[in-house]
PDB file of C-alpha atoms in Angstrom:
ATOM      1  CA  UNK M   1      21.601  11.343 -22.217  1.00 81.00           C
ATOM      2  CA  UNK M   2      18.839  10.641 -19.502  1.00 91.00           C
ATOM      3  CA  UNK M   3      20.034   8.699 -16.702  1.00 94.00           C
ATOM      4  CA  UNK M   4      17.815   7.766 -13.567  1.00 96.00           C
ATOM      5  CA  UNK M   5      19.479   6.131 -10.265  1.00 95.00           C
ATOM      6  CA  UNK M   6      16.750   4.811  -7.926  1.00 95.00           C
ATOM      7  CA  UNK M   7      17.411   4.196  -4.406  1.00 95.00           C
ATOM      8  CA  UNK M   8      15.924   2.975  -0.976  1.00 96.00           C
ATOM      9  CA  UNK M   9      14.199  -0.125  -1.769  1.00 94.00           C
ATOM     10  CA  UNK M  10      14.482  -3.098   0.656  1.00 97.00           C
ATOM     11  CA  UNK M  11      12.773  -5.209   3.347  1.00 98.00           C
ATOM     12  CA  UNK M  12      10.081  -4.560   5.483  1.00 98.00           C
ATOM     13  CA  UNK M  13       7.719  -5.374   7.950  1.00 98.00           C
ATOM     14  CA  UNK M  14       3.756  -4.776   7.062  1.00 98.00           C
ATOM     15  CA  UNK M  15       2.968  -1.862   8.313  1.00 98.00           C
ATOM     16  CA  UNK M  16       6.380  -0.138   7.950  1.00 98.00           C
ATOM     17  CA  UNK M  17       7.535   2.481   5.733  1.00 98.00           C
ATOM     18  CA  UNK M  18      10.261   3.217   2.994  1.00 98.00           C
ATOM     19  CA  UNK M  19      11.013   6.043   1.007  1.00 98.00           C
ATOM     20  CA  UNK M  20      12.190   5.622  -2.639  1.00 98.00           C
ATOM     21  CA  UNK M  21      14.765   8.662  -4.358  1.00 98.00           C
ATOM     22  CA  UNK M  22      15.397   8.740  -8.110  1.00 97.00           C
ATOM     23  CA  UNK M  23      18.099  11.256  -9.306  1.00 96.00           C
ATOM     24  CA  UNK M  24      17.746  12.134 -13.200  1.00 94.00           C
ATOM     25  CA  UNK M  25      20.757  13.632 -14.635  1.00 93.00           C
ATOM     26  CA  UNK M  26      20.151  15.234 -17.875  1.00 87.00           C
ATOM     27  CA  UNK M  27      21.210  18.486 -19.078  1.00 79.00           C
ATOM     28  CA  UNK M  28      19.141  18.867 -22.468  1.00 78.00           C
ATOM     29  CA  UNK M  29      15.686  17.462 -21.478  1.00 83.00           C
ATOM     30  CA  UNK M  30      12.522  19.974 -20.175  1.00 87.00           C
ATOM     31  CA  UNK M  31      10.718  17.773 -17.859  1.00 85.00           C
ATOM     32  CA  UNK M  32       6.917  16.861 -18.191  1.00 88.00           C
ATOM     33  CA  UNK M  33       6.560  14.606 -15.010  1.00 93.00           C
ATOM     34  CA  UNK M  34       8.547  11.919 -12.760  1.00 95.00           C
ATOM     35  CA  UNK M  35       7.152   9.049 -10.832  1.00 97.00           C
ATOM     36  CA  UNK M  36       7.045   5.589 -10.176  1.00 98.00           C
ATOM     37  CA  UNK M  37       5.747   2.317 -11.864  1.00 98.00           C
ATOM     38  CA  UNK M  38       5.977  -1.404 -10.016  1.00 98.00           C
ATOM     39  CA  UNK M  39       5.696  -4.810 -11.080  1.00 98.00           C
ATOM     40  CA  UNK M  40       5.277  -7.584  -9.011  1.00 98.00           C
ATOM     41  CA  UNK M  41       5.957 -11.398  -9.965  1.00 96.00           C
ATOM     42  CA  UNK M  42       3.736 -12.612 -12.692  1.00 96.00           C
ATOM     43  CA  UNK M  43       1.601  -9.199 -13.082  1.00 97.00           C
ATOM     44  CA  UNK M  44       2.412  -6.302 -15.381  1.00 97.00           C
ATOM     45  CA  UNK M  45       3.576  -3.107 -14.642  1.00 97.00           C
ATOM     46  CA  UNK M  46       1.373  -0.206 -13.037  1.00 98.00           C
ATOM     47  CA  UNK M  47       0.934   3.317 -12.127  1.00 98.00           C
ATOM     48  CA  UNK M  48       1.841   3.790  -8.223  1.00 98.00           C
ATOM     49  CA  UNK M  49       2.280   7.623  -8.801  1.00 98.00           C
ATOM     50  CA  UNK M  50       3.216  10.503 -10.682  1.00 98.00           C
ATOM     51  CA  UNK M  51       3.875  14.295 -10.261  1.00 96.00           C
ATOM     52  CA  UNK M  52       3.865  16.904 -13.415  1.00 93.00           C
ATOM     53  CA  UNK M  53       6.567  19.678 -13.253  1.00 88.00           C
ATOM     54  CA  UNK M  54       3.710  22.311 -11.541  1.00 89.00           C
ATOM     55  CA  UNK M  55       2.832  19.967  -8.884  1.00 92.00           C
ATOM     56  CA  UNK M  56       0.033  18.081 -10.410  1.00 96.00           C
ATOM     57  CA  UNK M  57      -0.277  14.333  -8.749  1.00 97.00           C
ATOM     58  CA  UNK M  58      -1.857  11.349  -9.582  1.00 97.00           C
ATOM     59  CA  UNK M  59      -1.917   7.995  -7.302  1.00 98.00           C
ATOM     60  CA  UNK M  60      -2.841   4.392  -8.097  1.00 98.00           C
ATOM     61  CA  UNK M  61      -6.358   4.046  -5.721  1.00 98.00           C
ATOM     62  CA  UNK M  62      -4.495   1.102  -4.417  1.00 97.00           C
ATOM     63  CA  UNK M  63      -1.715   3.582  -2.743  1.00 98.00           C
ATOM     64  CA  UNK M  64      -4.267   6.649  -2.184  1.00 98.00           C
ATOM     65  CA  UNK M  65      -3.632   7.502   1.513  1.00 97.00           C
ATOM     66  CA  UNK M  66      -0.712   5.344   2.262  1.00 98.00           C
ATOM     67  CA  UNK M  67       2.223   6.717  -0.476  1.00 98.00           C
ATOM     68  CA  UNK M  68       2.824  10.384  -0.920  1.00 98.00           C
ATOM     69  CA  UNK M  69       5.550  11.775  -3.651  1.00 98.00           C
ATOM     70  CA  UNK M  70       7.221  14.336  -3.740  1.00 97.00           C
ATOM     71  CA  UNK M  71       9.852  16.358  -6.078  1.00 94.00           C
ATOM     72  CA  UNK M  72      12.793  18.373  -5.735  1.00 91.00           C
ATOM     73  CA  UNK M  73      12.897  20.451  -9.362  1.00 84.00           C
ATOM     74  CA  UNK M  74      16.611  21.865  -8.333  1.00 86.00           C
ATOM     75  CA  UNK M  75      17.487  18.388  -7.425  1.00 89.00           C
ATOM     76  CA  UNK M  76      16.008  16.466 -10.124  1.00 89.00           C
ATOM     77  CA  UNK M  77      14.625  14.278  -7.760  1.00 94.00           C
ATOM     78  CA  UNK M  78      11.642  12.593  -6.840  1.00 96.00           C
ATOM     79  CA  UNK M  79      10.746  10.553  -3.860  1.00 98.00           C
ATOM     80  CA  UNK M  80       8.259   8.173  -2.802  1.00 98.00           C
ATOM     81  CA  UNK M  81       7.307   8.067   0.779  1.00 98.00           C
ATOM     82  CA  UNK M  82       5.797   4.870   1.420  1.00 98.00           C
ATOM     83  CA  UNK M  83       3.822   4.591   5.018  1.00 98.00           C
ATOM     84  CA  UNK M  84       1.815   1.635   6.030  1.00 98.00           C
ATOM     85  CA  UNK M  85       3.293  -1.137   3.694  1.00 98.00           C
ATOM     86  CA  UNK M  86       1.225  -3.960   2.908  1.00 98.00           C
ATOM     87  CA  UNK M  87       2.465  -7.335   1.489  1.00 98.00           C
ATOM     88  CA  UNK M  88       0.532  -6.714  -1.583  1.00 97.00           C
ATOM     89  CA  UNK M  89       2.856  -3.618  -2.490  1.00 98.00           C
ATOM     90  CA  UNK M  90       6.070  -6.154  -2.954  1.00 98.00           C
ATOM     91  CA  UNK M  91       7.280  -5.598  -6.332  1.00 98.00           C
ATOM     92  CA  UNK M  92       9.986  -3.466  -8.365  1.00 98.00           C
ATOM     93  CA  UNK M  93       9.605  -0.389  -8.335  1.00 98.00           C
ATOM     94  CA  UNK M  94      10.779   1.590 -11.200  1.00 98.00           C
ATOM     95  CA  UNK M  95      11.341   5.234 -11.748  1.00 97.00           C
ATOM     96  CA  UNK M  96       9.643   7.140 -14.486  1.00 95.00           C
ATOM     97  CA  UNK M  97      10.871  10.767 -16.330  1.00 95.00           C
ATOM     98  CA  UNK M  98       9.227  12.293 -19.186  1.00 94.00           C
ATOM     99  CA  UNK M  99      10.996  14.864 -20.716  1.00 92.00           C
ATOM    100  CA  UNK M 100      11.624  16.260 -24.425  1.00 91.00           C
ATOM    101  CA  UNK M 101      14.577  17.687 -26.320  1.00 90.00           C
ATOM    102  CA  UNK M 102      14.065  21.308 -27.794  1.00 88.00           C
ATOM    103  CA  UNK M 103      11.270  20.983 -30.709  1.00 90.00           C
ATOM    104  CA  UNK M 104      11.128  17.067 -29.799  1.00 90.00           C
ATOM    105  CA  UNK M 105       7.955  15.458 -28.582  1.00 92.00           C
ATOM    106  CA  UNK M 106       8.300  13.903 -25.348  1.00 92.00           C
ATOM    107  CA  UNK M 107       9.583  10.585 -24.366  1.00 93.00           C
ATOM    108  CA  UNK M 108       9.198   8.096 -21.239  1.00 94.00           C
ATOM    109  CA  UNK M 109      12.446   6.610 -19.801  1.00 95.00           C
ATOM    110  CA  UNK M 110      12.994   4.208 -16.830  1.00 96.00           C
ATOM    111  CA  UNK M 111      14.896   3.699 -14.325  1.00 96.00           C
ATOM    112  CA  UNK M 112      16.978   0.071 -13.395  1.00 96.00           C
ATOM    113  CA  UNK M 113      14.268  -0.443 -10.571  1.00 97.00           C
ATOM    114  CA  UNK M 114      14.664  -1.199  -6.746  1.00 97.00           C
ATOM    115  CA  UNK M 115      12.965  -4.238  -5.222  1.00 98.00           C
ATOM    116  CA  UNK M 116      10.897  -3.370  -2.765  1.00 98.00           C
ATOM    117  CA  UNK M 117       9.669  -6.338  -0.050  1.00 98.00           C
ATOM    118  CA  UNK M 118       6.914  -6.337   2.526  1.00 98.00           C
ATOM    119  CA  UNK M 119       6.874  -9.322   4.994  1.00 97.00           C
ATOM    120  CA  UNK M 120       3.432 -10.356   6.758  1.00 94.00           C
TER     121      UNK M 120
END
């Protein structure tokens, strides 16, 4: 009933940039926020950013200055503009949707993820 299809990961050289879409399809769901999670090799999964349905962001301090997101509420889409890439941002990147059925408390759901890979 919630579906998320990530795109735009890849390869790239530090200092490069990459933007990151997630489509949510979902026709019975009111949506509390969208973002994105990562995990590299060996850690565990963090916060790289979110955005509530008004607008509201929040960014990992590690990403503050260099990623900006972004939503399209029509769309059902949020992006992830990624500028200035560092090798130390190479991970998965998975989308994140919270959203609730009517009279239902909300619930987190993931995307697939999309590697993303910064070269030195």
């Amino acid at each position: 009933q919630v579906q998320l299809v990530e795109s735009g990961g890849g390869l790239v050289q530090a200092g490069g940039s990459l933007r990151l879409s997630c489509v949510v399809s979902t026709s019975i769901f009111s949506t509390t926020a969208m973002g994105w999670y990562r995990q590299a090799s060996g850690k565990q999964r963090e916060l790289v950013a979110t955005i509530t349905t008004g607008g509201t962001t929040n960014y990992a301090d590690s990403v503050k200055g260099r990623f900006t997101i972004s939503r399209d509420n029509a769309k059902n889409t949020v992006y992830l503009q990624m500028n200035s890439l560092k090798p130390e941002d190479t991970a998965v990147y998975y989308c994140y949707y919270r959203g609730s059925r009517p009279f239902d408390t909300p619930r987190d759901y993931w995307g697939q993820g999309t590697q993303v890979t910064v070269s030195s």
